[in-house]
Structures are given as C-alpha cells and as structure tokens.
mmCIF file of C-alpha atoms in Angstrom:
data_model
loop_
_atom_site.group_PDB
_atom_site.id
_atom_site.type_symbol
_atom_site.label_atom_id
_atom_site.label_comp_id
_atom_site.label_asym_id
_atom_site.label_seq_id
_atom_site.Cartn_x
_atom_site.Cartn_y
_atom_site.Cartn_z
ATOM 1 C CA UNK Y 1 239.570 -10.438 21.585
ATOM 2 C CA UNK Y 2 238.239 -10.933 25.109
ATOM 3 C CA UNK Y 3 235.814 -8.044 25.058
ATOM 4 C CA UNK Y 4 234.761 -5.263 22.790
ATOM 5 C CA UNK Y 5 234.637 -1.513 22.598
ATOM 6 C CA UNK Y 6 231.087 -1.717 23.868
ATOM 7 C CA UNK Y 7 232.463 -2.597 27.296
ATOM 8 C CA UNK Y 8 233.725 0.963 27.538
ATOM 9 C CA UNK Y 9 230.348 2.578 27.085
ATOM 10 C CA UNK Y 10 228.828 4.464 29.976
ATOM 11 C CA UNK Y 11 225.986 2.559 31.583
ATOM 12 C CA UNK Y 12 222.560 3.723 30.397
ATOM 13 C CA UNK Y 13 220.834 5.989 32.874
ATOM 14 C CA UNK Y 14 218.168 3.323 33.493
ATOM 15 C CA UNK Y 15 220.867 0.824 34.474
ATOM 16 C CA UNK Y 16 222.536 3.293 36.805
ATOM 17 C CA UNK Y 17 219.152 4.033 38.392
ATOM 18 C CA UNK Y 18 218.564 0.325 38.885
ATOM 19 C CA UNK Y 19 221.987 -0.099 40.475
ATOM 20 C CA UNK Y 20 221.273 2.762 42.864
ATOM 21 C CA UNK Y 21 217.974 1.120 43.765
ATOM 22 C CA UNK Y 22 219.678 -2.196 44.475
ATOM 23 C CA UNK Y 23 222.307 -0.449 46.555
ATOM 24 C CA UNK Y 24 219.630 1.334 48.558
ATOM 25 C CA UNK Y 25 217.813 -1.948 49.113
ATOM 26 C CA UNK Y 26 221.008 -3.587 50.374
ATOM 27 C CA UNK Y 27 221.638 -0.736 52.797
ATOM 28 C CA UNK Y 28 218.102 -1.136 54.117
ATOM 29 C CA UNK Y 29 218.607 -4.873 54.565
ATOM 30 C CA UNK Y 30 221.841 -4.266 56.463
ATOM 31 C CA UNK Y 31 220.090 -1.892 58.809
ATOM 32 C CA UNK Y 32 217.042 -4.094 59.338
ATOM 33 C CA UNK Y 33 218.582 -7.516 59.822
ATOM 34 C CA UNK Y 34 221.270 -6.266 62.144
ATOM 35 C CA UNK Y 35 224.340 -7.421 60.240
ATOM 36 C CA UNK Y 36 225.978 -4.461 61.929
ATOM 37 C CA UNK Y 37 225.147 -1.302 63.763
ATOM 38 C CA UNK Y 38 226.861 2.031 63.896
ATOM 39 C CA UNK Y 39 228.188 1.211 67.349
ATOM 40 C CA UNK Y 40 230.859 -1.483 67.641
ATOM 41 C CA UNK Y 41 230.727 -4.127 70.371
ATOM 42 C CA UNK Y 42 232.758 -1.809 72.615
ATOM 43 C CA UNK Y 43 234.706 1.417 72.343
ATOM 44 C CA UNK Y 44 237.987 -0.439 71.855
ATOM 45 C CA UNK Y 45 236.908 -2.591 68.917
ATOM 46 C CA UNK Y 46 237.300 -1.615 65.255
ATOM 47 C CA UNK Y 47 235.340 -3.723 62.770
ATOM 48 C CA UNK Y 48 237.246 -3.812 59.501
ATOM 49 C CA UNK Y 49 235.759 -5.213 56.299
ATOM 50 C CA UNK Y 50 238.417 -6.864 54.170
ATOM 51 C CA UNK Y 51 238.593 -9.167 51.190
ATOM 52 C CA UNK Y 52 239.520 -12.614 52.426
ATOM 53 C CA UNK Y 53 242.616 -12.857 50.247
ATOM 54 C CA UNK Y 54 243.304 -9.132 49.931
ATOM 55 C CA UNK Y 55 246.678 -7.623 50.719
ATOM 56 C CA UNK Y 56 245.324 -5.636 53.675
ATOM 57 C CA UNK Y 57 245.026 -8.986 55.468
ATOM 58 C CA UNK Y 58 248.834 -9.087 55.531
ATOM 59 C CA UNK Y 59 248.925 -5.768 57.367
ATOM 60 C CA UNK Y 60 246.305 -6.677 59.957
ATOM 61 C CA UNK Y 61 247.798 -10.115 60.552
ATOM 62 C CA UNK Y 62 251.208 -8.551 61.174
ATOM 63 C CA UNK Y 63 249.693 -5.889 63.411
ATOM 64 C CA UNK Y 64 248.116 -8.450 65.713
ATOM 65 C CA UNK Y 65 251.067 -10.875 65.559
ATOM 66 C CA UNK Y 66 253.380 -8.098 66.740
ATOM 67 C CA UNK Y 67 250.951 -7.062 69.471
ATOM 68 C CA UNK Y 68 250.552 -3.526 68.186
ATOM 69 C CA UNK Y 69 246.802 -3.767 68.787
ATOM 70 C CA UNK Y 70 247.270 -4.685 72.447
ATOM 71 C CA UNK Y 71 249.930 -2.031 72.890
ATOM 72 C CA UNK Y 72 247.522 0.506 71.390
ATOM 73 C CA UNK Y 73 244.671 -0.695 73.638
ATOM 74 C CA UNK Y 74 242.293 -1.641 70.817
ATOM 75 C CA UNK Y 75 240.876 -4.769 69.224
ATOM 76 C CA UNK Y 76 240.401 -5.629 65.561
ATOM 77 C CA UNK Y 77 237.337 -7.529 64.427
ATOM 78 C CA UNK Y 78 237.862 -8.716 60.867
ATOM 79 C CA UNK Y 79 234.677 -8.959 58.809
ATOM 80 C CA UNK Y 80 235.347 -11.009 55.634
ATOM 81 C CA UNK Y 81 233.955 -9.560 52.403
ATOM 82 C CA UNK Y 82 233.387 -11.291 49.075
ATOM 83 C CA UNK Y 83 234.042 -8.218 46.923
ATOM 84 C CA UNK Y 84 235.049 -4.569 47.146
ATOM 85 C CA UNK Y 85 231.519 -3.299 46.517
ATOM 86 C CA UNK Y 86 230.246 -5.494 49.352
ATOM 87 C CA UNK Y 87 232.745 -3.841 51.684
ATOM 88 C CA UNK Y 88 231.651 -0.399 50.520
ATOM 89 C CA UNK Y 89 227.997 -1.229 51.150
ATOM 90 C CA UNK Y 90 228.852 -2.673 54.559
ATOM 91 C CA UNK Y 91 230.599 0.550 55.562
ATOM 92 C CA UNK Y 92 227.715 2.718 54.403
ATOM 93 C CA UNK Y 93 225.219 0.457 56.174
ATOM 94 C CA UNK Y 94 227.105 0.450 59.480
ATOM 95 C CA UNK Y 95 228.076 -3.227 59.354
ATOM 96 C CA UNK Y 96 231.755 -2.281 59.673
ATOM 97 C CA UNK Y 97 233.643 0.754 60.952
ATOM 98 C CA UNK Y 98 236.404 0.747 58.375
ATOM 99 C CA UNK Y 99 237.411 -0.630 54.974
ATOM 100 C CA UNK Y 100 240.209 0.072 52.522
ATOM 101 C CA UNK Y 101 239.515 1.919 49.293
ATOM 102 C CA UNK Y 102 240.915 4.777 47.227
ATOM 103 C CA UNK Y 103 240.450 8.466 47.878
ATOM 104 C CA UNK Y 104 238.581 8.990 44.614
ATOM 105 C CA UNK Y 105 235.745 6.796 45.868
ATOM 106 C CA UNK Y 106 235.751 8.755 49.112
ATOM 107 C CA UNK Y 107 235.558 12.170 47.502
ATOM 108 C CA UNK Y 108 232.805 10.982 45.142
ATOM 109 C CA UNK Y 109 230.782 9.854 48.162
ATOM 110 C CA UNK Y 110 231.374 13.158 49.915
ATOM 111 C CA UNK Y 111 230.000 14.976 46.877
ATOM 112 C CA UNK Y 112 226.821 12.894 47.270
ATOM 113 C CA UNK Y 113 226.413 13.667 50.969
ATOM 114 C CA UNK Y 114 228.077 10.585 52.475
ATOM 115 C CA UNK Y 115 230.703 11.995 54.796
ATOM 116 C CA UNK Y 116 233.523 9.505 54.466
ATOM 117 C CA UNK Y 117 237.212 10.157 55.093
ATOM 118 C CA UNK Y 118 240.490 8.624 53.990
ATOM 119 C CA UNK Y 119 243.773 7.953 55.840
ATOM 120 C CA UNK Y 120 246.627 6.880 53.503
ATOM 121 C CA UNK Y 121 248.138 3.406 53.684
ATOM 122 C CA UNK Y 122 249.700 2.697 50.269
ATOM 123 C CA UNK Y 123 250.960 4.421 47.148
ATOM 124 C CA UNK Y 124 250.950 1.198 45.118
ATOM 125 C CA UNK Y 125 249.396 1.288 41.673
ATOM 126 C CA UNK Y 126 250.244 -1.166 38.919
ATOM 127 C CA UNK Y 127 251.529 -1.163 35.403
ATOM 128 C CA UNK Y 128 251.319 -2.322 31.817
ATOM 129 C CA UNK Y 129 252.892 -5.665 30.921
ATOM 130 C CA UNK Y 130 253.286 -7.117 27.440
ATOM 131 C CA UNK Y 131 254.219 -10.452 25.947
ATOM 132 C CA UNK Y 132 257.763 -10.628 24.601
ATOM 133 C CA UNK Y 133 256.374 -11.783 21.236
ATOM 134 C CA UNK Y 134 253.838 -8.940 21.026
ATOM 135 C CA UNK Y 135 256.087 -6.490 19.194
ATOM 136 C CA UNK Y 136 255.009 -3.779 21.656
ATOM 137 C CA UNK Y 137 258.044 -1.747 22.736
ATOM 138 C CA UNK Y 138 256.538 1.662 23.512
ATOM 139 C CA UNK Y 139 253.097 3.020 24.310
ATOM 140 C CA UNK Y 140 252.817 4.156 20.679
ATOM 141 C CA UNK Y 141 252.877 0.485 19.665
ATOM 142 C CA UNK Y 142 249.524 -0.018 21.403
ATOM 143 C CA UNK Y 143 247.854 1.650 18.425
ATOM 144 C CA UNK Y 144 245.444 -0.810 16.861
ATOM 145 C CA UNK Y 145 246.238 -3.441 19.494
ATOM 146 C CA UNK Y 146 244.060 -4.954 22.180
ATOM 147 C CA UNK Y 147 244.926 -4.097 25.776
ATOM 148 C CA UNK Y 148 243.280 -5.757 28.736
ATOM 149 C CA UNK Y 149 242.334 -3.284 31.454
ATOM 150 C CA UNK Y 150 241.560 -4.140 35.054
ATOM 151 C CA UNK Y 151 238.504 -2.494 36.546
ATOM 152 C CA UNK Y 152 236.152 -0.219 34.652
ATOM 153 C CA UNK Y 153 236.434 2.471 31.983
ATOM 154 C CA UNK Y 154 236.764 5.053 34.786
ATOM 155 C CA UNK Y 155 239.382 3.255 36.868
ATOM 156 C CA UNK Y 156 242.104 5.721 37.867
ATOM 157 C CA UNK Y 157 244.962 3.629 36.444
ATOM 158 C CA UNK Y 158 243.327 3.528 33.016
ATOM 159 C CA UNK Y 159 242.652 7.263 33.132
ATOM 160 C CA UNK Y 160 246.261 7.997 34.107
ATOM 161 C CA UNK Y 161 247.500 5.821 31.251
ATOM 162 C CA UNK Y 162 245.203 7.540 28.746
ATOM 163 C CA UNK Y 163 246.401 10.979 29.796
ATOM 164 C CA UNK Y 164 250.044 9.929 29.562
ATOM 165 C CA UNK Y 165 249.602 8.243 26.157
ATOM 166 C CA UNK Y 166 247.976 11.376 24.807
ATOM 167 C CA UNK Y 167 250.771 13.554 26.184
ATOM 168 C CA UNK Y 168 253.740 11.353 25.289
ATOM 169 C CA UNK Y 169 252.603 9.740 22.031
ATOM 170 C CA UNK Y 170 249.593 11.768 20.886
ATOM 171 C CA UNK Y 171 247.667 8.511 21.170
ATOM 172 C CA UNK Y 172 243.997 8.297 22.170
ATOM 173 C CA UNK Y 173 243.855 4.829 23.692
ATOM 174 C CA UNK Y 174 240.050 4.736 23.768
ATOM 175 C CA UNK Y 175 239.914 5.377 20.027
ATOM 176 C CA UNK Y 176 243.259 4.141 18.701
ATOM 177 C CA UNK Y 177 243.681 0.971 20.775
ATOM 178 C CA UNK Y 178 241.175 -1.764 21.630
ATOM 179 C CA UNK Y 179 240.606 -1.787 25.403
ATOM 180 C CA UNK Y 180 238.900 -4.813 26.944
ATOM 181 C CA UNK Y 181 237.797 -4.653 30.568
ATOM 182 C CA UNK Y 182 237.915 -7.696 32.813
ATOM 183 C CA UNK Y 183 238.681 -8.872 36.343
ATOM 184 C CA UNK Y 184 242.369 -8.761 37.326
ATOM 185 C CA UNK Y 185 242.898 -12.552 37.691
ATOM 186 C CA UNK Y 186 241.248 -13.189 34.327
ATOM 187 C CA UNK Y 187 243.501 -10.654 32.612
ATOM 188 C CA UNK Y 188 246.607 -12.388 33.929
ATOM 189 C CA UNK Y 189 245.288 -15.700 32.678
ATOM 190 C CA UNK Y 190 244.526 -14.260 29.249
ATOM 191 C CA UNK Y 191 247.948 -12.728 28.701
ATOM 192 C CA UNK Y 192 249.794 -15.791 29.998
ATOM 193 C CA UNK Y 193 247.833 -17.950 27.551
ATOM 194 C CA UNK Y 194 248.609 -15.644 24.649
ATOM 195 C CA UNK Y 195 245.062 -14.340 24.266
ATOM 196 C CA UNK Y 196 246.125 -10.751 24.948
ATOM 197 C CA UNK Y 197 249.293 -8.915 23.901
ATOM 198 C CA UNK Y 198 249.169 -6.328 26.708
ATOM 199 C CA UNK Y 199 247.559 -5.876 30.116
ATOM 200 C CA UNK Y 200 247.133 -2.953 32.511
ATOM 201 C CA UNK Y 201 246.634 -4.519 35.923
ATOM 202 C CA UNK Y 202 246.556 -3.603 39.606
ATOM 203 C CA UNK Y 203 249.803 -3.941 41.519
ATOM 204 C CA UNK Y 204 249.423 -7.434 43.086
ATOM 205 C CA UNK Y 205 248.594 -8.903 39.675
ATOM 206 C CA UNK Y 206 251.243 -6.824 37.922
ATOM 207 C CA UNK Y 207 253.772 -8.222 40.415
ATOM 208 C CA UNK Y 208 252.742 -11.748 39.456
ATOM 209 C CA UNK Y 209 253.170 -10.927 35.763
ATOM 210 C CA UNK Y 210 256.654 -9.645 36.521
ATOM 211 C CA UNK Y 211 257.405 -12.880 38.366
ATOM 212 C CA UNK Y 212 256.115 -14.868 35.387
ATOM 213 C CA UNK Y 213 258.664 -13.175 33.131
ATOM 214 C CA UNK Y 214 256.419 -10.845 31.173
ATOM 215 C CA UNK Y 215 257.914 -7.606 29.902
ATOM 216 C CA UNK Y 216 257.092 -4.342 31.727
ATOM 217 C CA UNK Y 217 256.049 -1.640 29.277
ATOM 218 C CA UNK Y 218 255.395 1.133 31.798
ATOM 219 C CA UNK Y 219 254.909 1.389 35.544
ATOM 220 C CA UNK Y 220 252.106 3.671 36.721
ATOM 221 C CA UNK Y 221 254.546 5.519 38.995
ATOM 222 C CA UNK Y 222 256.488 6.452 35.854
ATOM 223 C CA UNK Y 223 253.246 7.485 34.190
ATOM 224 C CA UNK Y 224 252.611 9.894 37.070
ATOM 225 C CA UNK Y 225 256.139 11.279 36.687
ATOM 226 C CA UNK Y 226 255.340 11.891 33.032
ATOM 227 C CA UNK Y 227 252.211 13.735 34.134
ATOM 228 C CA UNK Y 228 254.193 16.017 36.441
ATOM 229 C CA UNK Y 229 254.041 14.121 39.754
ATOM 230 C CA UNK Y 230 257.666 13.542 40.695
ATOM 231 C CA UNK Y 231 257.133 10.876 43.368
ATOM 232 C CA UNK Y 232 254.466 8.347 44.392
ATOM 233 C CA UNK Y 233 251.410 9.682 46.196
ATOM 234 C CA UNK Y 234 248.838 7.978 48.458
ATOM 235 C CA UNK Y 235 246.278 6.016 46.501
ATOM 236 C CA UNK Y 236 244.696 3.455 48.833
ATOM 237 C CA UNK Y 237 243.971 3.813 52.516
ATOM 238 C CA UNK Y 238 241.715 3.287 55.489
ATOM 239 C CA UNK Y 239 238.208 4.631 54.920
ATOM 240 C CA UNK Y 240 235.635 5.403 57.620
ATOM 241 C CA UNK Y 241 232.715 7.684 58.344
ATOM 242 C CA UNK Y 242 233.541 11.188 59.506
ATOM 243 C CA UNK Y 243 231.048 10.911 62.369
ATOM 244 C CA UNK Y 244 232.648 7.670 63.577
ATOM 245 C CA UNK Y 245 236.098 9.264 63.397
ATOM 246 C CA UNK Y 246 234.875 12.249 65.393
ATOM 247 C CA UNK Y 247 233.517 10.086 68.200
ATOM 248 C CA UNK Y 248 236.530 7.723 68.220
ATOM 249 C CA UNK Y 249 239.425 10.141 67.770
ATOM 250 C CA UNK Y 250 241.778 8.530 70.271
ATOM 251 C CA UNK Y 251 240.927 5.009 69.135
ATOM 252 C CA UNK Y 252 241.517 5.932 65.493
ATOM 253 C CA UNK Y 253 244.793 7.684 66.320
ATOM 254 C CA UNK Y 254 246.037 4.574 68.128
ATOM 255 C CA UNK Y 255 245.037 2.368 65.203
ATOM 256 C CA UNK Y 256 246.759 4.587 62.628
ATOM 257 C CA UNK Y 257 249.911 4.710 64.765
ATOM 258 C CA UNK Y 258 249.847 0.897 64.932
ATOM 259 C CA UNK Y 259 249.412 0.760 61.140
ATOM 260 C CA UNK Y 260 252.522 2.939 60.764
ATOM 261 C CA UNK Y 261 254.514 0.597 63.014
ATOM 262 C CA UNK Y 262 253.244 -2.386 61.049
ATOM 263 C CA UNK Y 263 254.310 -0.844 57.758
ATOM 264 C CA UNK Y 264 257.773 -0.256 59.180
ATOM 265 C CA UNK Y 265 258.029 -3.935 60.122
ATOM 266 C CA UNK Y 266 256.890 -5.010 56.660
ATOM 267 C CA UNK Y 267 259.349 -2.608 55.052
ATOM 268 C CA UNK Y 268 262.383 -4.044 56.835
ATOM 269 C CA UNK Y 269 261.787 -7.499 58.292
ATOM 270 C CA UNK Y 270 262.261 -10.395 55.859
ATOM 271 C CA UNK Y 271 261.406 -12.921 58.586
ATOM 272 C CA UNK Y 272 257.969 -11.375 58.991
ATOM 273 C CA UNK Y 273 257.284 -12.009 55.324
ATOM 274 C CA UNK Y 274 258.278 -15.633 55.692
ATOM 275 C CA UNK Y 275 255.716 -15.905 58.480
ATOM 276 C CA UNK Y 276 253.098 -14.300 56.208
ATOM 277 C CA UNK Y 277 253.870 -16.510 53.234
ATOM 278 C CA UNK Y 278 251.056 -19.082 53.820
ATOM 279 C CA UNK Y 279 248.543 -16.214 53.960
ATOM 280 C CA UNK Y 280 249.725 -14.852 50.614
ATOM 281 C CA UNK Y 281 248.490 -17.831 48.566
ATOM 282 C CA UNK Y 282 251.466 -17.789 46.219
ATOM 283 C CA UNK Y 283 252.809 -20.587 44.041
ATOM 284 C CA UNK Y 284 256.482 -19.766 43.539
ATOM 285 C CA UNK Y 285 259.431 -18.016 45.163
ATOM 286 C CA UNK Y 286 259.344 -15.515 42.300
ATOM 287 C CA UNK Y 287 255.710 -14.647 43.097
ATOM 288 C CA UNK Y 288 256.566 -14.273 46.779
ATOM 289 C CA UNK Y 289 259.482 -11.912 46.185
ATOM 290 C CA UNK Y 290 257.627 -9.846 43.590
ATOM 291 C CA UNK Y 291 254.610 -9.361 45.865
ATOM 292 C CA UNK Y 292 256.762 -8.607 48.899
ATOM 293 C CA UNK Y 293 258.856 -6.021 47.059
ATOM 294 C CA UNK Y 294 255.855 -4.357 45.385
ATOM 295 C CA UNK Y 295 254.043 -4.082 48.720
ATOM 296 C CA UNK Y 296 257.121 -2.619 50.363
ATOM 297 C CA UNK Y 297 257.493 -0.017 47.632
ATOM 298 C CA UNK Y 298 253.961 1.201 48.388
ATOM 299 C CA UNK Y 299 254.380 1.765 52.134
ATOM 300 C CA UNK Y 300 257.288 4.218 52.307
ATOM 301 C CA UNK Y 301 256.305 6.517 55.181
ATOM 302 C CA UNK Y 302 257.513 9.743 53.582
ATOM 303 C CA UNK Y 303 255.459 9.088 50.448
ATOM 304 C CA UNK Y 304 252.264 8.491 52.451
ATOM 305 C CA UNK Y 305 252.055 12.131 53.499
ATOM 306 C CA UNK Y 306 249.277 13.988 51.705
ATOM 307 C CA UNK Y 307 250.393 16.936 49.604
ATOM 308 C CA UNK Y 308 247.030 18.596 49.020
ATOM 309 C CA UNK Y 309 247.988 20.724 45.978
ATOM 310 C CA UNK Y 310 249.386 17.607 44.248
ATOM 311 C CA UNK Y 311 246.236 15.626 45.044
ATOM 312 C CA UNK Y 312 244.061 18.478 43.759
ATOM 313 C CA UNK Y 313 246.057 18.520 40.530
ATOM 314 C CA UNK Y 314 245.628 14.762 40.131
ATOM 315 C CA UNK Y 315 241.920 15.077 40.817
ATOM 316 C CA UNK Y 316 241.561 17.746 38.138
ATOM 317 C CA UNK Y 317 243.326 15.462 35.664
ATOM 318 C CA UNK Y 318 241.133 12.492 36.545
ATOM 319 C CA UNK Y 319 237.974 14.590 36.446
ATOM 320 C CA UNK Y 320 238.896 15.802 32.958
ATOM 321 C CA UNK Y 321 239.523 12.235 31.784
ATOM 322 C CA UNK Y 322 236.651 10.465 33.554
ATOM 323 C CA UNK Y 323 234.024 13.178 33.631
ATOM 324 C CA UNK Y 324 230.822 12.992 35.623
ATOM 325 C CA UNK Y 325 230.778 9.201 35.496
ATOM 326 C CA UNK Y 326 233.871 9.254 37.721
ATOM 327 C CA UNK Y 327 233.495 12.294 39.951
ATOM 328 C CA UNK Y 328 229.784 13.089 39.841
ATOM 329 C CA UNK Y 329 229.027 16.776 40.347
ATOM 330 C CA UNK Y 330 232.234 17.469 42.288
ATOM 331 C CA UNK Y 331 234.400 19.625 40.041
ATOM 332 C CA UNK Y 332 237.071 20.123 42.729
ATOM 333 C CA UNK Y 333 238.588 17.878 45.386
ATOM 334 C CA UNK Y 334 237.123 18.272 48.868
ATOM 335 C CA UNK Y 335 240.139 18.790 51.203
ATOM 336 C CA UNK Y 336 238.227 17.048 54.012
ATOM 337 C CA UNK Y 337 238.501 13.833 52.000
ATOM 338 C CA UNK Y 338 241.811 13.348 53.835
ATOM 339 C CA UNK Y 339 241.658 12.676 57.552
ATOM 340 C CA UNK Y 340 244.094 14.621 59.731
ATOM 341 C CA UNK Y 341 244.903 13.151 63.127
ATOM 342 C CA UNK Y 342 244.129 15.863 65.723
ATOM 343 C CA UNK Y 343 247.310 17.334 67.179
ATOM 344 C CA UNK Y 344 246.531 16.114 70.693
ATOM 345 C CA UNK Y 345 246.263 12.531 69.391
ATOM 346 C CA UNK Y 346 248.974 12.597 66.745
ATOM 347 C CA UNK Y 347 251.708 10.988 68.814
ATOM 348 C CA UNK Y 348 254.251 11.910 66.152
ATOM 349 C CA UNK Y 349 252.150 10.662 63.240
ATOM 350 C CA UNK Y 350 252.082 12.938 60.222
ATOM 351 C CA UNK Y 351 251.330 10.582 57.360
ATOM 352 C CA UNK Y 352 247.663 11.475 56.999
ATOM 353 C CA UNK Y 353 247.908 15.206 57.507
ATOM 354 C CA UNK Y 354 247.176 17.305 54.428
#
C-alpha cells in the first residue's frame, strides 16, 4: 500500500489557516519584489505562466511557430512555473496575465472575491487503468482493493468516479475501496512496478499507461456519460483576471482566436506533431501516438462550447460529492466563471460563450 486512508482526511482547520497565511505571504512577496506587475511590458504582450513540461507548452509553441501570434498582433511571454500552485499564486499576485487551470478552481476563487474567469481550451480528463493480473474487470471489483488517485481527495476526476461507482455499482469508493493519493508520475511508476492494481490518473499519464499496455477499466468521458452528460465538456482552459480581460478585450479576443487556429492545426496536422516531438519528452513511438491522440480528442471545437445548464448540473454533482472543502461557500455555479468574447471582438469565435 502506497498510502493510507488517512490521506483522504480533510486538512485540520489549523493547517488550512497556515496554508492561507503562507499563500498571503507569497502574494505579498510577489508584489513587493516586483516579480511581476499587473501591467505587462506593453499592451500587446501576454505573460503566460506554464509548467515547463506541461502540455500547454505544445499549444503555445505551435501558435508561435505558425505565426498566429504575429498575425494576431500580440506577443507571448512564457513564464516557467515549477508547479500548478505556483502558477496560481503568480496569477493572483500579478506576476503573469494568464495561466491554465480548471473552471472549478476559478469558480471557487470567485466565491472568495477573486474575480477570475475561464475560457475553455480542452475537454480532456483521464481514466482508470488496471494491471492485467489484477483481476479487476469492472468498477465493482475495486471493492476492498487499493486504487491510486492522482491529485487530492477533492479532485474532480475522483469525485466523478465516486459518483459513478455509487450509481452504477452501489459502491462507496471512499469506504469500500482503499484510495491512496499521490503525484501522477509516481502513480504510473507504482502500477508499472506492480505496487498498485489500479490507478486513476490525469489524461497525459493515462495515455502513457495505455501506451505501456495496461488495461483501461473506464474512461472519465464514459463516466460522465453514465452521470447523464452525453458528450465531453470543457474542463481546462485559459484563466485570467476579470479586470485584465476588461481592459484587454481586443488583445484577449485575438489570443483566443489564435488558440482556436492552433487547436485546428494540432487536430489535423501530423507533421506538426513530429515537429513537437522533442518538446514532448517521450520515450517511445507508442507514448508519442497515445499523447497525440489523447490531446487531439480534447480539443474538438464543437465540444469546447460552454453549455451553462450542463456545467451547472456538473457543479451541483461535484459540490454534493466534495462539499465545502471543494467549493467553499458557493452552493451554485457563478455563470460569470466563463468568459464570453464580446460580440464586437468575436471574429466568429463561439467556443467560450455560455
């Protein structure tokens, strides 16, 4: 067992208070030492905080290689980040103008007075993979078994899986299985070494497990279908401050239009992926193809349109599963979570309109 049930416990209030204090201190440091300011170097530059080896790097690299930034009359300044929480702090402290994150994080921040907004860029989730010798054939077989889970006890993928297991198999995974929470790369290592029978992982790592020959138990898209969502919905996107978006409407519209064009290239052009291959840090052809195909599946333009009633339904489900630890005091989804390109700047773009 790589972890224990204790990993799933909610942090004590004193710990959460300490984390908030540290976060506040970091924001103060960002403001004081001048790592970034609310105003970019010029009105055509967008500072984007990204993980050095994150998949969003593929998008931005393709965007600039194809000249979509120049055609849109803007510049991208990439600000490397060591971790997702560092990117979130950098955005809140004004060190960057934009990051990528999920809409749940955005709506939680809005409920706490931080006016962030979200423009969709991917529907990709992940899935559950099992070892062929595990004996696990259905979700019901997870009863009494250890399952490695990427993220935290309130990660959306884990909450979706719990809701589906309860509905489809009358199985309470928190009580009836043995969840262990760890970092995505570690989980892949554990299952490949036979230390775990099953893993729920984010899509880039799930793609690598597929390439390694592990058995898919359930894809999260199929979980959502089982929960009443008949097609993929936006999950991850571009996140920025509402005030910045309001003062840079044309710039943001040009960037989002360029992102749409980039996604279309990545959807259709195999040669572009060959150019990207060194940036992907992959070991095998199987890894390359699995990552390429999984990324493509998440950037279908039609599926990136926000259907607000569907998103509100998903939010209600997640709020019921994750409680206050996930959503804070926000009992309903704030519609302004989702950025809508103003009509005069839309230029045919509809992907981020609720």
